[in-house]
PDB file of C-alpha atoms in Angstrom:
ATOM      1  CA  UNK A   1     100.635  46.822  -1.715  1.00 51.00           C
ATOM      2  CA  UNK A   2     104.457  48.060  -1.833  1.00 51.00           C
ATOM      3  CA  UNK A   3     107.124  47.462  -4.327  1.00 49.00           C
ATOM      4  CA  UNK A   4     109.425  44.610  -2.752  1.00 50.00           C
ATOM      5  CA  UNK A   5     113.029  46.286  -2.614  1.00 58.00           C
ATOM      6  CA  UNK A   6     115.599  45.085  -5.376  1.00 61.00           C
ATOM      7  CA  UNK A   7     118.956  46.139  -4.289  1.00 61.00           C
ATOM      8  CA  UNK A   8     121.495  46.589  -6.892  1.00 65.00           C
ATOM      9  CA  UNK A   9     125.062  45.009  -6.483  1.00 65.00           C
ATOM     10  CA  UNK A  10     126.599  47.815  -4.179  1.00 68.00           C
ATOM     11  CA  UNK A  11     123.475  47.759  -2.060  1.00 71.00           C
ATOM     12  CA  UNK A  12     123.484  43.804  -1.465  1.00 67.00           C
ATOM     13  CA  UNK A  13     127.211  43.552  -0.635  1.00 68.00           C
ATOM     14  CA  UNK A  14     126.950  46.474   1.803  1.00 71.00           C
ATOM     15  CA  UNK A  15     124.101  44.785   3.570  1.00 69.00           C
ATOM     16  CA  UNK A  16     125.640  41.815   3.702  1.00 67.00           C
ATOM     17  CA  UNK A  17     128.988  43.472   4.688  1.00 68.00           C
ATOM     18  CA  UNK A  18     127.262  45.551   7.734  1.00 68.00           C
ATOM     19  CA  UNK A  19     125.497  42.274   8.884  1.00 65.00           C
ATOM     20  CA  UNK A  20     128.725  39.993   9.011  1.00 63.00           C
ATOM     21  CA  UNK A  21     130.322  42.779  11.091  1.00 63.00           C
ATOM     22  CA  UNK A  22     127.892  41.972  13.785  1.00 61.00           C
ATOM     23  CA  UNK A  23     129.972  39.834  16.660  1.00 57.00           C
ATOM     24  CA  UNK A  24     127.788  36.863  16.462  1.00 51.00           C
ATOM     25  CA  UNK A  25     130.031  35.703  13.789  1.00 52.00           C
ATOM     26  CA  UNK A  26     132.963  36.435  15.243  1.00 52.00           C
ATOM     27  CA  UNK A  27     132.357  34.324  17.849  1.00 48.00           C
ATOM     28  CA  UNK A  28     131.655  31.631  15.547  1.00 46.00           C
ATOM     29  CA  UNK A  29     134.760  31.212  14.275  1.00 48.00           C
ATOM     30  CA  UNK A  30     136.856  29.293  13.656  1.00 48.00           C
ATOM     31  CA  UNK A  31     134.146  26.453  13.532  1.00 51.00           C
ATOM     32  CA  UNK A  32     132.117  25.444  10.511  1.00 54.00           C
ATOM     33  CA  UNK A  33     130.090  28.400  10.884  1.00 55.00           C
ATOM     34  CA  UNK A  34     132.478  30.835  10.835  1.00 57.00           C
ATOM     35  CA  UNK A  35     134.317  28.898   7.507  1.00 62.00           C
ATOM     36  CA  UNK A  36     131.409  28.857   5.786  1.00 64.00           C
ATOM     37  CA  UNK A  37     130.313  32.730   6.025  1.00 61.00           C
ATOM     38  CA  UNK A  38     134.065  33.575   5.042  1.00 65.00           C
ATOM     39  CA  UNK A  39     133.648  31.684   2.313  1.00 67.00           C
ATOM     40  CA  UNK A  40     130.471  33.028   1.231  1.00 64.00           C
ATOM     41  CA  UNK A  41     131.973  36.413   2.032  1.00 63.00           C
ATOM     42  CA  UNK A  42     135.372  35.815  -0.261  1.00 66.00           C
ATOM     43  CA  UNK A  43     132.694  34.649  -3.458  1.00 66.00           C
ATOM     44  CA  UNK A  44     130.402  37.494  -3.240  1.00 61.00           C
ATOM     45  CA  UNK A  45     133.321  40.088  -3.068  1.00 60.00           C
ATOM     46  CA  UNK A  46     135.358  38.168  -6.125  1.00 66.00           C
ATOM     47  CA  UNK A  47     131.959  38.332  -8.374  1.00 62.00           C
ATOM     48  CA  UNK A  48     131.968  40.850 -11.233  1.00 62.00           C
ATOM     49  CA  UNK A  49     127.910  41.271 -11.907  1.00 56.00           C
ATOM     50  CA  UNK A  50     126.795  42.533 -14.940  1.00 60.00           C
ATOM     51  CA  UNK A  51     124.490  45.594 -14.857  1.00 57.00           C
ATOM     52  CA  UNK A  52     120.628  45.607 -16.332  1.00 55.00           C
ATOM     53  CA  UNK A  53     118.102  43.560 -14.761  1.00 53.00           C
ATOM     54  CA  UNK A  54     120.052  40.157 -15.064  1.00 53.00           C
ATOM     55  CA  UNK A  55     122.373  41.339 -12.678  1.00 55.00           C
ATOM     56  CA  UNK A  56     119.724  42.907 -10.490  1.00 52.00           C
ATOM     57  CA  UNK A  57     118.350  39.495 -10.051  1.00 54.00           C
ATOM     58  CA  UNK A  58     121.535  37.717  -9.354  1.00 60.00           C
ATOM     59  CA  UNK A  59     122.374  40.349  -6.522  1.00 60.00           C
ATOM     60  CA  UNK A  60     119.242  39.526  -5.192  1.00 57.00           C
ATOM     61  CA  UNK A  61     119.521  35.919  -5.405  1.00 63.00           C
ATOM     62  CA  UNK A  62     123.029  36.307  -3.656  1.00 64.00           C
ATOM     63  CA  UNK A  63     120.873  38.430  -1.113  1.00 63.00           C
ATOM     64  CA  UNK A  64     118.566  35.778  -0.115  1.00 58.00           C
ATOM     65  CA  UNK A  65     121.292  33.299   0.036  1.00 66.00           C
ATOM     66  CA  UNK A  66     123.163  35.126   2.609  1.00 62.00           C
ATOM     67  CA  UNK A  67     119.875  36.026   4.510  1.00 58.00           C
ATOM     68  CA  UNK A  68     119.278  32.208   4.987  1.00 60.00           C
ATOM     69  CA  UNK A  69     122.696  31.637   5.767  1.00 56.00           C
ATOM     70  CA  UNK A  70     122.503  34.583   8.633  1.00 53.00           C
ATOM     71  CA  UNK A  71     119.177  32.711  10.041  1.00 51.00           C
ATOM     72  CA  UNK A  72     121.088  29.475  10.104  1.00 54.00           C
ATOM     73  CA  UNK A  73     123.710  31.409  12.341  1.00 48.00           C
ATOM     74  CA  UNK A  74     121.091  32.868  14.337  1.00 47.00           C
ATOM     75  CA  UNK A  75     118.940  29.689  15.014  1.00 44.00           C
ATOM     76  CA  UNK A  76     122.022  27.566  15.996  1.00 43.00           C
ATOM     77  CA  UNK A  77     122.767  29.973  18.982  1.00 40.00           C
ATOM     78  CA  UNK A  78     119.828  30.029  20.478  1.00 38.00           C
ATOM     79  CA  UNK A  79     118.619  27.528  23.603  1.00 35.00           C
ATOM     80  CA  UNK A  80     116.973  24.278  22.657  1.00 34.00           C
ATOM     81  CA  UNK A  81     113.489  24.587  23.069  1.00 31.00           C
ATOM     82  CA  UNK A  82     112.727  21.496  24.292  1.00 32.00           C
ATOM     83  CA  UNK A  83     114.773  22.278  27.697  1.00 33.00           C
ATOM     84  CA  UNK A  84     116.429  24.753  30.105  1.00 35.00           C
ATOM     85  CA  UNK A  85     120.071  24.069  28.892  1.00 34.00           C
ATOM     86  CA  UNK A  86     119.827  23.249  25.146  1.00 36.00           C
ATOM     87  CA  UNK A  87     122.145  20.008  25.938  1.00 38.00           C
ATOM     88  CA  UNK A  88     120.827  17.002  23.611  1.00 40.00           C
ATOM     89  CA  UNK A  89     122.176  14.217  25.585  1.00 51.00           C
ATOM     90  CA  UNK A  90     120.839  12.728  28.736  1.00 74.00           C
ATOM     91  CA  UNK A  91     122.245  13.532  32.508  1.00 91.00           C
ATOM     92  CA  UNK A  92     123.885   9.917  32.477  1.00 90.00           C
ATOM     93  CA  UNK A  93     124.947   8.054  29.984  1.00 89.00           C
ATOM     94  CA  UNK A  94     123.548   4.465  29.937  1.00 83.00           C
ATOM     95  CA  UNK A  95     126.528   2.647  28.756  1.00 89.00           C
ATOM     96  CA  UNK A  96     128.677   4.339  32.110  1.00 92.00           C
ATOM     97  CA  UNK A  97     128.811   2.825  35.597  1.00 95.00           C
ATOM     98  CA  UNK A  98     128.795   4.570  38.435  1.00 96.00           C
ATOM     99  CA  UNK A  99     132.251   3.549  39.029  1.00 97.00           C
ATOM    100  CA  UNK A 100     133.497   4.980  36.064  1.00 96.00           C
ATOM    101  CA  UNK A 101     131.741   8.440  36.757  1.00 96.00           C
ATOM    102  CA  UNK A 102     133.741   7.918  39.940  1.00 97.00           C
ATOM    103  CA  UNK A 103     136.657   7.428  38.204  1.00 96.00           C
ATOM    104  CA  UNK A 104     136.548  10.573  36.019  1.00 96.00           C
ATOM    105  CA  UNK A 105     135.606  12.772  38.913  1.00 96.00           C
ATOM    106  CA  UNK A 106     138.797  11.383  40.492  1.00 97.00           C
ATOM    107  CA  UNK A 107     140.437  12.351  37.422  1.00 97.00           C
ATOM    108  CA  UNK A 108     139.151  15.869  37.291  1.00 96.00           C
ATOM    109  CA  UNK A 109     139.643  16.432  40.823  1.00 96.00           C
ATOM    110  CA  UNK A 110     143.660  15.544  40.503  1.00 96.00           C
ATOM    111  CA  UNK A 111     143.855  17.615  37.276  1.00 96.00           C
ATOM    112  CA  UNK A 112     141.967  20.792  38.858  1.00 96.00           C
ATOM    113  CA  UNK A 113     138.860  20.205  36.515  1.00 96.00           C
ATOM    114  CA  UNK A 114     136.742  21.663  39.462  1.00 97.00           C
ATOM    115  CA  UNK A 115     133.491  21.232  36.883  1.00 95.00           C
ATOM    116  CA  UNK A 116     134.052  18.095  35.507  1.00 95.00           C
ATOM    117  CA  UNK A 117     134.670  16.899  38.634  1.00 96.00           C
ATOM    118  CA  UNK A 118     131.370  18.189  40.147  1.00 97.00           C
ATOM    119  CA  UNK A 119     129.593  16.869  36.920  1.00 96.00           C
ATOM    120  CA  UNK A 120     130.819  13.450  36.952  1.00 96.00           C
ATOM    121  CA  UNK A 121     130.568  13.114  40.485  1.00 97.00           C
ATOM    122  CA  UNK A 122     126.607  14.324  40.594  1.00 97.00           C
ATOM    123  CA  UNK A 123     126.463  11.575  37.102  1.00 96.00           C
ATOM    124  CA  UNK A 124     127.782   8.857  39.801  1.00 96.00           C
ATOM    125  CA  UNK A 125     125.305   9.916  42.317  1.00 97.00           C
ATOM    126  CA  UNK A 126     122.149   9.283  39.329  1.00 96.00           C
ATOM    127  CA  UNK A 127     124.250   6.071  37.849  1.00 95.00           C
ATOM    128  CA  UNK A 128     124.474   4.376  41.254  1.00 95.00           C
ATOM    129  CA  UNK A 129     120.840   5.334  42.024  1.00 95.00           C
ATOM    130  CA  UNK A 130     119.860   3.256  38.819  1.00 94.00           C
ATOM    131  CA  UNK A 131     122.081   0.654  39.443  1.00 94.00           C
ATOM    132  CA  UNK A 132     120.031   0.522  42.811  1.00 93.00           C
ATOM    133  CA  UNK A 133     116.888   0.594  41.152  1.00 91.00           C
ATOM    134  CA  UNK A 134     116.392   3.755  43.217  1.00 92.00           C
ATOM    135  CA  UNK A 135     115.618   5.412  40.217  1.00 93.00           C
ATOM    136  CA  UNK A 136     114.462   3.985  36.999  1.00 93.00           C
ATOM    137  CA  UNK A 137     116.407   4.869  33.921  1.00 91.00           C
ATOM    138  CA  UNK A 138     115.068   7.977  32.063  1.00 91.00           C
ATOM    139  CA  UNK A 139     116.744  10.025  29.321  1.00 87.00           C
ATOM    140  CA  UNK A 140     114.684  12.994  30.196  1.00 89.00           C
ATOM    141  CA  UNK A 141     115.303  13.144  33.464  1.00 93.00           C
ATOM    142  CA  UNK A 142     117.129  16.256  34.776  1.00 94.00           C
ATOM    143  CA  UNK A 143     119.406  17.271  37.668  1.00 95.00           C
ATOM    144  CA  UNK A 144     116.558  18.581  39.989  1.00 95.00           C
ATOM    145  CA  UNK A 145     114.489  15.576  39.382  1.00 95.00           C
ATOM    146  CA  UNK A 146     116.931  13.510  39.931  1.00 96.00           C
ATOM    147  CA  UNK A 147     117.577  15.030  43.443  1.00 96.00           C
ATOM    148  CA  UNK A 148     113.977  15.026  44.217  1.00 95.00           C
ATOM    149  CA  UNK A 149     113.344  11.479  43.428  1.00 95.00           C
ATOM    150  CA  UNK A 150     116.739  10.172  45.181  1.00 95.00           C
ATOM    151  CA  UNK A 151     115.645  12.346  48.463  1.00 95.00           C
ATOM    152  CA  UNK A 152     112.180  10.350  48.365  1.00 93.00           C
ATOM    153  CA  UNK A 153     114.544   7.495  49.420  1.00 93.00           C
ATOM    154  CA  UNK A 154     116.825   9.084  51.644  1.00 94.00           C
ATOM    155  CA  UNK A 155     115.403  12.090  52.979  1.00 94.00           C
ATOM    156  CA  UNK A 156     118.096  12.711  55.298  1.00 94.00           C
ATOM    157  CA  UNK A 157     120.289  13.450  52.395  1.00 96.00           C
ATOM    158  CA  UNK A 158     117.802  16.022  50.797  1.00 96.00           C
ATOM    159  CA  UNK A 159     119.750  19.299  51.336  1.00 96.00           C
ATOM    160  CA  UNK A 160     123.145  18.245  49.762  1.00 97.00           C
ATOM    161  CA  UNK A 161     120.972  16.811  47.031  1.00 97.00           C
ATOM    162  CA  UNK A 162     118.945  19.803  46.038  1.00 97.00           C
ATOM    163  CA  UNK A 163     122.310  21.759  46.507  1.00 97.00           C
ATOM    164  CA  UNK A 164     124.646  19.705  44.152  1.00 97.00           C
ATOM    165  CA  UNK A 165     122.037  19.650  41.767  1.00 96.00           C
ATOM    166  CA  UNK A 166     121.431  23.180  41.523  1.00 96.00           C
ATOM    167  CA  UNK A 167     125.648  23.752  41.270  1.00 96.00           C
ATOM    168  CA  UNK A 168     125.483  20.927  38.419  1.00 96.00           C
ATOM    169  CA  UNK A 169     122.892  23.194  36.790  1.00 94.00           C
ATOM    170  CA  UNK A 170     124.854  26.249  37.534  1.00 95.00           C
ATOM    171  CA  UNK A 171     128.186  25.156  36.430  1.00 94.00           C
ATOM    172  CA  UNK A 172     126.944  22.998  32.986  1.00 91.00           C
ATOM    173  CA  UNK A 173     124.152  25.321  32.323  1.00 90.00           C
ATOM    174  CA  UNK A 174     124.684  28.452  33.448  1.00 88.00           C
ATOM    175  CA  UNK A 175     128.707  28.837  32.869  1.00 85.00           C
ATOM    176  CA  UNK A 176     129.316  29.593  36.364  1.00 92.00           C
ATOM    177  CA  UNK A 177     132.736  28.572  37.523  1.00 93.00           C
ATOM    178  CA  UNK A 178     133.169  25.527  40.190  1.00 96.00           C
ATOM    179  CA  UNK A 179     135.421  25.479  42.897  1.00 96.00           C
ATOM    180  CA  UNK A 180     137.093  22.595  44.672  1.00 96.00           C
ATOM    181  CA  UNK A 181     134.799  22.784  47.477  1.00 96.00           C
ATOM    182  CA  UNK A 182     132.052  22.553  44.932  1.00 96.00           C
ATOM    183  CA  UNK A 183     133.745  18.990  43.687  1.00 96.00           C
ATOM    184  CA  UNK A 184     134.422  17.812  47.376  1.00 97.00           C
ATOM    185  CA  UNK A 185     131.073  18.457  48.449  1.00 97.00           C
ATOM    186  CA  UNK A 186     129.808  16.133  45.348  1.00 97.00           C
ATOM    187  CA  UNK A 187     132.125  13.747  45.910  1.00 97.00           C
ATOM    188  CA  UNK A 188     130.895  13.329  49.868  1.00 97.00           C
ATOM    189  CA  UNK A 189     127.438  13.258  48.164  1.00 97.00           C
ATOM    190  CA  UNK A 190     128.526  10.212  46.140  1.00 97.00           C
ATOM    191  CA  UNK A 191     130.002   8.667  48.994  1.00 97.00           C
ATOM    192  CA  UNK A 192     127.010   9.359  51.410  1.00 96.00           C
ATOM    193  CA  UNK A 193     124.377   8.191  48.628  1.00 96.00           C
ATOM    194  CA  UNK A 194     126.418   5.127  48.316  1.00 95.00           C
ATOM    195  CA  UNK A 195     126.551   4.206  52.061  1.00 94.00           C
ATOM    196  CA  UNK A 196     123.074   4.891  52.689  1.00 92.00           C
ATOM    197  CA  UNK A 197     119.796   2.318  53.401  1.00 86.00           C
ATOM    198  CA  UNK A 198     117.030   3.815  51.187  1.00 74.00           C
ATOM    199  CA  UNK A 199     113.781   3.996  53.163  1.00 67.00           C
ATOM    200  CA  UNK A 200     111.096   3.573  51.059  1.00 55.00           C
ATOM    201  CA  UNK A 201     108.121   5.488  53.029  1.00 45.00           C
ATOM    202  CA  UNK A 202     108.327   8.361  50.761  1.00 46.00           C
ATOM    203  CA  UNK A 203     109.495   7.571  46.664  1.00 45.00           C
ATOM    204  CA  UNK A 204     108.775  10.914  45.122  1.00 45.00           C
ATOM    205  CA  UNK A 205     109.138  11.642  41.511  1.00 46.00           C
ATOM    206  CA  UNK A 206     109.407  14.779  40.187  1.00 43.00           C
ATOM    207  CA  UNK A 207     106.289  16.895  41.527  1.00 39.00           C
ATOM    208  CA  UNK A 208     106.980  15.252  45.085  1.00 39.00           C
ATOM    209  CA  UNK A 209     104.977  12.118  44.939  1.00 37.00           C
ATOM    210  CA  UNK A 210     105.028   8.602  43.389  1.00 39.00           C
ATOM    211  CA  UNK A 211     105.747   8.894  39.712  1.00 41.00           C
ATOM    212  CA  UNK A 212     108.028   8.064  37.093  1.00 44.00           C
ATOM    213  CA  UNK A 213     110.893   7.546  39.456  1.00 43.00           C
ATOM    214  CA  UNK A 214     109.472   5.061  41.762  1.00 43.00           C
ATOM    215  CA  UNK A 215     110.552   1.629  41.576  1.00 44.00           C
ATOM    216  CA  UNK A 216     108.160  -0.814  41.761  1.00 39.00           C
ATOM    217  CA  UNK A 217     110.607  -3.010  44.140  1.00 39.00           C
ATOM    218  CA  UNK A 218     111.732  -2.285  47.793  1.00 39.00           C
ATOM    219  CA  UNK A 219     115.268  -1.407  46.757  1.00 42.00           C
ATOM    220  CA  UNK A 220     118.349  -2.293  49.606  1.00 45.00           C
TER     221      UNK A 220
END
């Protein structure tokens, strides 16, 4: 069995200084993580650790604390394991109406916020379909799943539903820039879906067959 490494004061400080030089910590500033790291570093550099076994033990304790912070920072930067995006909220807010999302999309377009306008217009599509009973509200539904389920009722709009849902994901989760054309296409899609009469011939869930998103009654 190998002997555990017990860094002395200087080594512990050097290792921590090298670790904190990683750009990931600079990117975390000036948020709470960056502030905590700055405070920890200032504390460590201000301490006068005694020599001997006691000083070595304290240095090890501080090094362990630093490693715990490092692990926490790196874990916070990883994508959420339960989903593609790491975004903890649902696709739409159950407390918001389709009209509220449409108003938000209009404000985004007026302000030149193409990404916000795209997102809110697509959310208006999804929320409007929930209000019409084309979709059963589901907090775990993704944009792609919503598009497939709505396309089961409105097959003529399937290409636009798929395209706007993909742009929604690209912009929201892939940090891709949105254009005015993206926002306008989402707006037109919302109008088309709201005006279309559903054809309940092939209501489809996420797998392309009747499933969790299938209403039990024929929608209008």
